[in-house]
Coordinates of C-alpha atoms in Angstrom, one line a residue:
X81 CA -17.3 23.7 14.7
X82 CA -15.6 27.0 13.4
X83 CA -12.1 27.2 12.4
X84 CA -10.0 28.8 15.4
X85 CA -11.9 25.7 17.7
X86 CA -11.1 22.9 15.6
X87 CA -6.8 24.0 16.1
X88 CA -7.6 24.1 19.3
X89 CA -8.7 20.5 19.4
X90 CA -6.5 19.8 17.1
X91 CA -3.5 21.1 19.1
X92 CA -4.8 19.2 22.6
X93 CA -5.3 16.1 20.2
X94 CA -1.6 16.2 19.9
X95 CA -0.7 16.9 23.2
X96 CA -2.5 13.6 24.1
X97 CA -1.1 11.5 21.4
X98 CA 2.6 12.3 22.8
X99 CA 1.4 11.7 26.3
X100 CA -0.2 8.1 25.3
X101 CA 3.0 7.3 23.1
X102 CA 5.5 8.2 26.4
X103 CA 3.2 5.6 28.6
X104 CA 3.8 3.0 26.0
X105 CA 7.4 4.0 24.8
X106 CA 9.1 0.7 26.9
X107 CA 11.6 0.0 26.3
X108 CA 12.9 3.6 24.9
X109 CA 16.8 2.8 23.5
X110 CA 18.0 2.5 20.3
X111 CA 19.5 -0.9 19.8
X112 CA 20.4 -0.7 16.1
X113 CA 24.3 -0.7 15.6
X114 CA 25.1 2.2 13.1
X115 CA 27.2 0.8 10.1
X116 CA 29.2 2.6 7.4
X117 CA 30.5 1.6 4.2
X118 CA 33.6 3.4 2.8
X119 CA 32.1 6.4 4.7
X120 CA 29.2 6.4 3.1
X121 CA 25.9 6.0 6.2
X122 CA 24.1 2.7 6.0
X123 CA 20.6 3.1 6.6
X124 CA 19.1 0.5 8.3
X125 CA 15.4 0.5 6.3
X126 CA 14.8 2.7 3.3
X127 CA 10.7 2.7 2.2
X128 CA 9.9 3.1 -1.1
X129 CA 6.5 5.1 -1.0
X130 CA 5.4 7.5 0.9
X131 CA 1.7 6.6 1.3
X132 CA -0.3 5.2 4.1
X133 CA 1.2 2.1 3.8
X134 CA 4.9 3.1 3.9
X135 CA 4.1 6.2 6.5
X136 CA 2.8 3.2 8.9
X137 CA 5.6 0.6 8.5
X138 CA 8.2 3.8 9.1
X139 CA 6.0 4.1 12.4
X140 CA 5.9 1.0 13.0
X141 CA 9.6 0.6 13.2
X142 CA 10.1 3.8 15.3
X143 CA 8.0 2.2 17.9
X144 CA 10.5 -0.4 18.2
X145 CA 12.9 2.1 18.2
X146 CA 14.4 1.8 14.7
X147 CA 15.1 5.5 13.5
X148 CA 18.1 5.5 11.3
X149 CA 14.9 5.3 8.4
X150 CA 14.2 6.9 4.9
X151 CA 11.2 7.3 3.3
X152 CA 11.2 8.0 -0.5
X153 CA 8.4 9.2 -2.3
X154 CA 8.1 9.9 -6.1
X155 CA 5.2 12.5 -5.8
X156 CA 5.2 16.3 -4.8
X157 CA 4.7 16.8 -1.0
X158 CA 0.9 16.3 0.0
X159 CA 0.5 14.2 -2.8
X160 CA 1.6 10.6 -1.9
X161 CA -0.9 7.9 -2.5
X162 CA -3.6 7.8 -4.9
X163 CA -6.1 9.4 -2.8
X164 CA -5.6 13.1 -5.0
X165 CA -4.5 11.8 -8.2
X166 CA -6.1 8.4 -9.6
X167 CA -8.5 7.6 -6.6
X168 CA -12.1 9.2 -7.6
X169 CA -14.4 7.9 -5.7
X170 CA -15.9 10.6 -3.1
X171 CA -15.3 8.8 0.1
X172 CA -13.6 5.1 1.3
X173 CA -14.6 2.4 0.3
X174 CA -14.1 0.9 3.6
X175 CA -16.2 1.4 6.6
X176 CA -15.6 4.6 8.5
X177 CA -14.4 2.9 12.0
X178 CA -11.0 1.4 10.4
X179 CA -7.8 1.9 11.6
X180 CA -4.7 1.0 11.1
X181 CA -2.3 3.8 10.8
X182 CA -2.7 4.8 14.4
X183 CA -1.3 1.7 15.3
X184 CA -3.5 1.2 18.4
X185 CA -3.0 4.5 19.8
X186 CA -6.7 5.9 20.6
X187 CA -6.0 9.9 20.0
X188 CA -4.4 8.9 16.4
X189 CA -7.4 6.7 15.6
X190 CA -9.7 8.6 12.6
X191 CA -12.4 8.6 14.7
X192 CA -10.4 11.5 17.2
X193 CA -8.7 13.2 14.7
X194 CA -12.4 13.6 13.1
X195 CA -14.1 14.8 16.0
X196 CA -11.3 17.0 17.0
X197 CA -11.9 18.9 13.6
X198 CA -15.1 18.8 12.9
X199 CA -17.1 17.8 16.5
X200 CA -18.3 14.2 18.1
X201 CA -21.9 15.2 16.2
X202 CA -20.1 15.3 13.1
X203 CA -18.6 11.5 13.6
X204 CA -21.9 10.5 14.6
X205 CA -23.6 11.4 11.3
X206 CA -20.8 10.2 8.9
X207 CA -21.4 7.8 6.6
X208 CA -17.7 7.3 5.4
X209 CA -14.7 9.6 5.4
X210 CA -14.4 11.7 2.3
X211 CA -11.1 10.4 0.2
X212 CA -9.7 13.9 0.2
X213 CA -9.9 14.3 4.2
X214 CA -8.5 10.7 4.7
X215 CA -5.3 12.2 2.8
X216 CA -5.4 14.8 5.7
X217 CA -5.8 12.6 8.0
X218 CA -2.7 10.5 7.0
X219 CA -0.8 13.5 7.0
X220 CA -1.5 14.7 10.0
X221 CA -0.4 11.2 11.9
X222 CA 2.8 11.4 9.9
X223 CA 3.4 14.9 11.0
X224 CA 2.5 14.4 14.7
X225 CA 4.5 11.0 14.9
X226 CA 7.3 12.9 13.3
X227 CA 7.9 10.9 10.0
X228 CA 9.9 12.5 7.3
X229 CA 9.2 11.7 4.2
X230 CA 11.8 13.1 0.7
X231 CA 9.6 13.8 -1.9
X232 CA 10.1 13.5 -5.8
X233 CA 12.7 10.7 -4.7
X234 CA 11.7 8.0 -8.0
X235 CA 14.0 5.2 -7.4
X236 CA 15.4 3.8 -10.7
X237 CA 16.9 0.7 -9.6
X238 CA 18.0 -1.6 -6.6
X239 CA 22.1 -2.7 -7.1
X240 CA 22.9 -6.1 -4.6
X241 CA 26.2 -5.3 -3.4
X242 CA 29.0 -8.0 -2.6
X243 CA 28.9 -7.4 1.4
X244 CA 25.1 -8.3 1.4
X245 CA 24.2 -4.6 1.8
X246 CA 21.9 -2.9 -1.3
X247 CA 22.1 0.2 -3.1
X248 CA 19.3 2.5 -3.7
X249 CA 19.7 4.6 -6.9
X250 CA 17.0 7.3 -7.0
X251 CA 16.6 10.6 -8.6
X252 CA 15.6 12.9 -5.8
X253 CA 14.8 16.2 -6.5
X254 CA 16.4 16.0 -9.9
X255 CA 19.8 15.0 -8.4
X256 CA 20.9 11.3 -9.1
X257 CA 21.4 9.6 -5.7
X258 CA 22.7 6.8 -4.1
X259 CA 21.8 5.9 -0.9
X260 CA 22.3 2.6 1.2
X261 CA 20.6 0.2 3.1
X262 CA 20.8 -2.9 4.8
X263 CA 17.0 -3.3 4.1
X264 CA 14.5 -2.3 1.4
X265 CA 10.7 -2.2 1.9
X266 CA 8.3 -1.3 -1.7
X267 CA 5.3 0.3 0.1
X268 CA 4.4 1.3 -3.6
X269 CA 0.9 0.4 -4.0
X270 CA -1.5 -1.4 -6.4
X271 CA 0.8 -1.4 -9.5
X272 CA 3.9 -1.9 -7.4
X273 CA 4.7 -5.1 -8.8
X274 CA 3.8 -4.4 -11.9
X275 CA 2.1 -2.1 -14.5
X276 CA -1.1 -0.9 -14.7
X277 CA -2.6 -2.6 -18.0
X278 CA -4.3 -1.0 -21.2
X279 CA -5.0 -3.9 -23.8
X280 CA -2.7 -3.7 -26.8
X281 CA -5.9 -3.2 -29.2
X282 CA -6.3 0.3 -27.9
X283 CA -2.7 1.3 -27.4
X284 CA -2.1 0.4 -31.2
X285 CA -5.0 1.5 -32.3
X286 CA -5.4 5.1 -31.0
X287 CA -3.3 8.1 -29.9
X288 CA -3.1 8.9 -26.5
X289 CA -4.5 11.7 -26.7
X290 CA -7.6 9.9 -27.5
X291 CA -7.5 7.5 -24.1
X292 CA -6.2 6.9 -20.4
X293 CA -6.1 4.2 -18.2
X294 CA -8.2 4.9 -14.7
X295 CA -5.3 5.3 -12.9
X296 CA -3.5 8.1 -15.0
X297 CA -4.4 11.8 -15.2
X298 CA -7.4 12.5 -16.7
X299 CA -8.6 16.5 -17.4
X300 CA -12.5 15.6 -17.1
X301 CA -13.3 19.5 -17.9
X302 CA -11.9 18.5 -21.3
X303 CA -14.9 15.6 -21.6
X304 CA -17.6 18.0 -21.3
X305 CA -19.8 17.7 -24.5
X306 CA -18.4 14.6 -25.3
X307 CA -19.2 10.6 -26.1
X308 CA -17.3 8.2 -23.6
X309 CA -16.5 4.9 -23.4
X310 CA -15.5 3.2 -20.4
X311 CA -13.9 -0.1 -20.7
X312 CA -14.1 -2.2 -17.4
X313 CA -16.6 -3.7 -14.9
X314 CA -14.9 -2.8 -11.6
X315 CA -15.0 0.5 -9.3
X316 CA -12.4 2.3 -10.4
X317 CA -14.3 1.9 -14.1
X318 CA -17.4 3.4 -12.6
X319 CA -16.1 6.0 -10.3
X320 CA -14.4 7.4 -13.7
X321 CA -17.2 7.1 -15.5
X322 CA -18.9 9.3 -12.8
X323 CA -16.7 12.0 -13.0
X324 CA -17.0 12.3 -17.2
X325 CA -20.8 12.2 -16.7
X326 CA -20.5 14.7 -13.9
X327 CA -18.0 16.9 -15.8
X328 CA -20.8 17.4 -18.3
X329 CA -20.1 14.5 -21.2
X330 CA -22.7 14.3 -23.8
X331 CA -22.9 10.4 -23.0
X332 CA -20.9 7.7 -21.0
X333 CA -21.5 3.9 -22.2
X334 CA -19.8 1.3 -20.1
X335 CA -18.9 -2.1 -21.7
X336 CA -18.7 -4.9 -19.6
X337 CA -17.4 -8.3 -20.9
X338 CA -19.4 -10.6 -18.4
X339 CA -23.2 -10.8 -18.9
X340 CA -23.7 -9.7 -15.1
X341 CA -21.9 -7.3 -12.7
X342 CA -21.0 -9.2 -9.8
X343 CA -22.6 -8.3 -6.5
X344 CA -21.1 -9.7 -3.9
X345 CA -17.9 -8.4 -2.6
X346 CA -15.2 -10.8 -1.2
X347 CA -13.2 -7.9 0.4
X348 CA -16.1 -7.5 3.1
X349 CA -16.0 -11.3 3.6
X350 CA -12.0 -11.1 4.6
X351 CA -12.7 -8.6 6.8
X352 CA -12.2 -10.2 10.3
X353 CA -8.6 -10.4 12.7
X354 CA -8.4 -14.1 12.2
X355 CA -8.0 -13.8 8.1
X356 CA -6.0 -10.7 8.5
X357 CA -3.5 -11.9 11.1
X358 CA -3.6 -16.0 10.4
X359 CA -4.0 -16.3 7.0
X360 CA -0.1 -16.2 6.1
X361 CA 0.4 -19.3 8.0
X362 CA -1.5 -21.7 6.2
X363 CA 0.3 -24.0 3.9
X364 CA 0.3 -23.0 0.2
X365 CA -3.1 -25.4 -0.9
X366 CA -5.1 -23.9 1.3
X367 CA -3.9 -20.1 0.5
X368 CA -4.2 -21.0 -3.0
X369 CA -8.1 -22.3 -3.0
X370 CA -9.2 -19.4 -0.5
X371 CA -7.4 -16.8 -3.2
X372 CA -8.6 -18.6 -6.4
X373 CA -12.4 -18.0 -5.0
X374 CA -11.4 -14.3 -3.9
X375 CA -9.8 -13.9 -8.1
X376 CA -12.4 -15.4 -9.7
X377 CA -15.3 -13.5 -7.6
X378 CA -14.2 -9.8 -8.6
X379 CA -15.1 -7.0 -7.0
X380 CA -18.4 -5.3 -7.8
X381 CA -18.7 -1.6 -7.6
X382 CA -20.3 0.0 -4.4
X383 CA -23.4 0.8 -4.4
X384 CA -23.1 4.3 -3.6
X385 CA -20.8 4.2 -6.8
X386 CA -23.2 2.3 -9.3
X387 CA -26.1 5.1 -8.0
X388 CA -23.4 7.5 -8.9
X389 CA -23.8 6.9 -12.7
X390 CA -27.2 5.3 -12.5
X391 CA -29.0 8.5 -11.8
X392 CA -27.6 10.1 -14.9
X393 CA -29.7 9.6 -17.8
X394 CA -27.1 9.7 -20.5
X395 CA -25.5 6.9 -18.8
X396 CA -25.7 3.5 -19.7
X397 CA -24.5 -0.3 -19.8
X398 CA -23.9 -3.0 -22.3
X399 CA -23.5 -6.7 -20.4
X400 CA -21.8 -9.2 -22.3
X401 CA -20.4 -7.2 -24.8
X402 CA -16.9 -7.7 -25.6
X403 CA -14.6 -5.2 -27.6
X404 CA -14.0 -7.1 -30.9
X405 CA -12.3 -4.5 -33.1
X406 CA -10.9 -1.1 -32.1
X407 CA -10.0 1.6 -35.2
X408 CA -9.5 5.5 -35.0
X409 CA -10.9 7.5 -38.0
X410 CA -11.6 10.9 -38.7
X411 CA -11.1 11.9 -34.9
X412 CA -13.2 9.3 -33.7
X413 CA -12.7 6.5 -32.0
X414 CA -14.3 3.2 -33.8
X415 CA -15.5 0.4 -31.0
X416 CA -17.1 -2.7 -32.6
X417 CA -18.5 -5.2 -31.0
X418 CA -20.9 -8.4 -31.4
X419 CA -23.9 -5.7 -31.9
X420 CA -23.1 -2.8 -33.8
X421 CA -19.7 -0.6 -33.8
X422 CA -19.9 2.7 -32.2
X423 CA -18.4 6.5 -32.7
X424 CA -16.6 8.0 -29.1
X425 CA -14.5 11.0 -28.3
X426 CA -12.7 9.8 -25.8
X427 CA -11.8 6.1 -24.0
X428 CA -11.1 5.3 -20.6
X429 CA -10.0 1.9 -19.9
X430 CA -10.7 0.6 -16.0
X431 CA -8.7 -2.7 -17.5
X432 CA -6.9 -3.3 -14.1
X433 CA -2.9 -4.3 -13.7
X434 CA -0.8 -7.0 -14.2
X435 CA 1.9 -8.4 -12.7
X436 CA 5.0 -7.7 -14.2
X437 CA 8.4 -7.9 -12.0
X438 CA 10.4 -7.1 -15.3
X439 CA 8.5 -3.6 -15.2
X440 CA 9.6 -2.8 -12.4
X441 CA 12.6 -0.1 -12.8
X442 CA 13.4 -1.1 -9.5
X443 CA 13.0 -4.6 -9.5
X444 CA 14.7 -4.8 -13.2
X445 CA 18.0 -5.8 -12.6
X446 CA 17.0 -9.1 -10.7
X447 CA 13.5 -9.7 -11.8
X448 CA 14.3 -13.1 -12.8
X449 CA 15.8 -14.6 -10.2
X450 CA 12.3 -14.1 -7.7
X451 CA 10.0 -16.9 -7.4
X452 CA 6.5 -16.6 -8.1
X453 CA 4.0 -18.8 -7.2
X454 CA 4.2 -21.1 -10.2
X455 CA 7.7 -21.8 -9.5
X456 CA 6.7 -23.6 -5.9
X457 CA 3.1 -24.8 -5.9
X458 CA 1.2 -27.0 -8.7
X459 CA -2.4 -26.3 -8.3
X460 CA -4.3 -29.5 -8.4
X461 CA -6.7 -30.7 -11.6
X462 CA -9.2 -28.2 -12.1
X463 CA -7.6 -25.6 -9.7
X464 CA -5.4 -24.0 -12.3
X465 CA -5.4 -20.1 -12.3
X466 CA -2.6 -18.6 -14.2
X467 CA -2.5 -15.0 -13.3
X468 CA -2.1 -16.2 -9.5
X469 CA 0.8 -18.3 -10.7
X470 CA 2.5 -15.2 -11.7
X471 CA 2.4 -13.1 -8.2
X472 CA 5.7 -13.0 -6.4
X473 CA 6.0 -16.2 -4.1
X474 CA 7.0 -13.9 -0.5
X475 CA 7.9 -15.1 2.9
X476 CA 5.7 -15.1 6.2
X477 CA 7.6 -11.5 6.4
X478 CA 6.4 -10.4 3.0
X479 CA 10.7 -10.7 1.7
X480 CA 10.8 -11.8 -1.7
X481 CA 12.0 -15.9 -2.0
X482 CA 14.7 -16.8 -4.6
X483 CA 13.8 -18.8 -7.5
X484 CA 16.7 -21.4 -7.3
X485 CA 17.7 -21.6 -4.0
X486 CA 21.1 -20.1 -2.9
X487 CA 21.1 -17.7 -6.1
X488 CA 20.0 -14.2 -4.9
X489 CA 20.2 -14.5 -1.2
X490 CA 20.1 -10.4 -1.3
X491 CA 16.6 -11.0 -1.6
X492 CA 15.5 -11.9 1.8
X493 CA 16.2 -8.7 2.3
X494 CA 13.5 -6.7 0.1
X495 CA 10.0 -6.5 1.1
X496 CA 6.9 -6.1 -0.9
X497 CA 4.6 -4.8 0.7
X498 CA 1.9 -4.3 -2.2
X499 CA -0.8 -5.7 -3.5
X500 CA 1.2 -9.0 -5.1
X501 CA 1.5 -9.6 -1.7
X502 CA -2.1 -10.7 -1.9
X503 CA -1.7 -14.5 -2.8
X504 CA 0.8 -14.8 -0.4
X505 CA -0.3 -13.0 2.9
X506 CA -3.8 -11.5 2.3
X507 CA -2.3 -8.4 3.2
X508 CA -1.2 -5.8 0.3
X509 CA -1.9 -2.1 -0.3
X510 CA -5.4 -1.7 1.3
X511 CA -6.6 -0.2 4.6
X512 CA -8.6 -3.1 5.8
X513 CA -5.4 -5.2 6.5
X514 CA -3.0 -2.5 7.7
X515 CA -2.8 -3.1 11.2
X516 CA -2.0 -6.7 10.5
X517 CA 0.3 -6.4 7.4
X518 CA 2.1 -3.5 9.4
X519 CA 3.0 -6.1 12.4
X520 CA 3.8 -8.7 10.4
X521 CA 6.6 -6.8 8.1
X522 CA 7.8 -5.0 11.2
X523 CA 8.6 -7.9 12.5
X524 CA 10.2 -9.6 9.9
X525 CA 12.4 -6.9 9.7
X526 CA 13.0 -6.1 13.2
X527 CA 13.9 -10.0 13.6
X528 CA 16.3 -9.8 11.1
X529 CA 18.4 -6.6 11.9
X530 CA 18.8 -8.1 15.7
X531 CA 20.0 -11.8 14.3
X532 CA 22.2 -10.8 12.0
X533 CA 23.9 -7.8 14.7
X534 CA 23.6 -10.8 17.6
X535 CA 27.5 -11.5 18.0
X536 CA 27.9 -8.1 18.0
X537 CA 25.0 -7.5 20.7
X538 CA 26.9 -10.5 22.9
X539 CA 29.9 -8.6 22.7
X540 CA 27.8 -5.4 23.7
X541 CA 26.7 -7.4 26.9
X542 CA 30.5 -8.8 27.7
X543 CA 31.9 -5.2 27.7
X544 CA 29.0 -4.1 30.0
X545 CA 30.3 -2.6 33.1
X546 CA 27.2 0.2 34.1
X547 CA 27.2 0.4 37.3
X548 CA 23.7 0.0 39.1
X549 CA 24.7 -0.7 42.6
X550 CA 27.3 1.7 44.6
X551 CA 27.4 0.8 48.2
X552 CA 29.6 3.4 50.0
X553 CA 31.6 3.6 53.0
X554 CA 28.5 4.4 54.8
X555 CA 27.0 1.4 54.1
X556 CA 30.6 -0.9 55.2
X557 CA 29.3 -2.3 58.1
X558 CA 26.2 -3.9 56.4
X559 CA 28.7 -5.8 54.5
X560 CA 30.5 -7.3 57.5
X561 CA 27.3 -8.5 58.9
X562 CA 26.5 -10.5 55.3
X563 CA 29.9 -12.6 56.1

């Protein structure tokens, strides 16, 4: 499909998406009351991130006609989401017919905005949608639905304030700022409850020059020539391993603590509505043993993704070999293990995250007063799992619960919607869930700006006096024959 017929799709694509969203636009008024606070606007949601998960719940809300919404973002514009910094694989890992941002409307689905660009034939012969055009594609929903979205907004902390309302302190464009809210939703993404983690062997051990976690910048071209190790068993480990191998490294060797990759994926398993949708409202035992299967399974790499490295020849993997000893001497980096210690150029450690509220810069300030799930359920004998005892113990609505109860009831209203959310509701950063994670917050939040404005809704109705039904003088008579 050339060029100047794809905007012409494009264009009628949009058309139709305004057309579908007028037939379902009932009811159409804004009921949210506007508030100020010693002049200063009140807005009634501020999202933190700007990716597809916080571009969705900001969509979500305008359905149900909350507007007075900000979106901040700490990237440049285009750039939200991992999907054109730290995501390398070459396409989704999830199948090609999800959805979830469109929010049920057909012409925003993927599936028409990827046959308006590139023809039905096209969609027909995909295998799964490049990671680079899914970033287009998010961008196009947010611009035809008319999100806004302030870029290079970092938000440094969240201040409680005495009237129940929070403060938002961000740097946006440079600028120190302090915007308001009477809800807070972190759309931030995998790390967003915590920090992504590089075992203190390496960071002590080496200069940074020398390594990188998988999800920070890496300049591959700079690799070319030279010996890697990768660190990690899990795709992110092996899509960066692919792009040093493919960026010309003299050798890539991946070590791998377990003596087998795993090789069956749980994420597929979760994959159907009644999971998604249902699985927030089981009581905590059961959420706990479904999520201690899903921890302890791990995700394997793809197999598109393992073929990725497996065809190069100077790529290989050691099974069951844990790093014992890391050293840096003479510009090299020193790895020992149980069967030799080895020279590398460069490290890359796919060594995952950890949950960390008091990392947070946002969450900093009150990190200790949030419950986690170790403060409200005891696993039985033999059920024990530590690291899920440290995820943030949320609500049905994905709000963050108070440790001791009556302490920080600010909380209830600040949402997490990232992937500590996991434990909790199944539904977290990922595209699979989306379109059941999106509902669920939306209403949680929806639920709690009309509750806590009711009184002021019931006086709303008492001074109602519209007038619907104007008889006339023409119409006297009728009345004298109703008496």
């Amino acid at each position: 499909m050339d060029a100047d017929h794809s905007i012409d799709h494009l264009t009628e694509l949009e058309r139709r998406v305004r057309f579908e969203m007028e037939c379902l636009g009932y009811p159409a008024r804004q009921w949210t009351i506007k508030r100020n606070r010693n002049g200063i606007p009140v807005h009634d949601v501020i999202i933190v991130g700007g990716g597809q998960s916080g571009v969705s719940i900001a969509f979500r809300l305008l359905r149900e006609r909350v507007s007075n919404v900000r979106v901040l973002d700490r990237n440049p514009a285009g750039h939200e989401g991992p999907w054109l910094t730290f995501a390398r694989m070459p396409t989704l890992r999830t199948p090609k017919v999800v959805t979830g941002p469109d929010l049920g409307i057909p012409s925003l689905s993927p599936r028409a905005w990827w046959e308006a660009r590139f023809g039905e034939r096209s969609w027909q012969g995909l295998n799964k949608i490049p990671r680079e055009l899914w970033q287009a594609y998010l961008l196009w929903v947010r611009k035809t639905v008319g999100i806004e979205v302030s870029n290079e907004a970092a938000v440094t902390d969240i201040e409680p304030l005495s009237d129940g309302l929070l403060a938002v302190h961000a740097r946006i464009g440079g600028t120190a700022q302090r915007l308001l809210a009477r809800k807070i939703v972190l759309a931030t993404g995998i790390e967003g409850s915590g920090r992504w983690a590089v075992p203190a062997a390496i960071a002590e051990a080496l200069p940074k020059k020398c390594y990188a976690h998988t999800a920070e910048p890496i300049d591959f071209r700079a690799l070319a020539g030279k010996a890697v190790a990768v660190i990690g068993a899990g795709a992110s480990a092996f899509d960066n391993a692919a792009m040093a191998l493919e960026a010309g490294a003299s050798s890539v060797e991946l070590f791998v603590r377990r003596r087998h990759l795993p090789a069956v994926n749980p994420n597929r398993w979760m994959e159907f509505a009644g999971f998604l949708r249902h699985f927030g409202d089981l009581d905590d035992a059961r959420k706990w043993r479904f999520m201690k299967i899903i921890f302890d399974m791990s995700q394997p790499p793809p197999q598109d993704t393992f073929d990725r490295c497996a065809r190069h020849e100077n790529f290989s993997i050691r099974l069951g070999c844990p790093i014992d000893h890391v050293r840096f001497e003479s510009d090299k980096i020193l790895l020992s293990h149980s069967k030799a210690t080895q020279a590398f150029d460069y490290l890359i450690a796919g060594t995952g995250f950890v949950v960390d509220l008091a990392s947070r810069p946002e969450l900093a300030r009150f990190h200790d007063q949030i419950a986690c799930w170790s403060d409200r359920y005891r696993p039985p004998s033999g059920e024990e799992h530590p690291p899920l005892g440290s995820y943030p113990y949320l609500s049905a609505n994905f709000q963050f619960t108070e440790k001791v109860e009556g302490a920080a009831p600010f909380l209830a209203h600040i949402f997490s919607y990232t992937f500590a959310a996991m434990p909790s509701l199944a539904c977290s950063a990922g595209i699979s869930a989306l379109k059941f994670g999106v509902d669920r917050i939306a209403d949680g939040i929806t639920r709690s700006l009309f509750i806590e404005d009711a009184d002021l809704h019931l006086q709303s109705l008492r001074n109602y006096d519209e007038t619907e039904l104007n008889i006339g003088i023409e119409h006297g008579a009728a009345l004298s024959r109703t008496t």
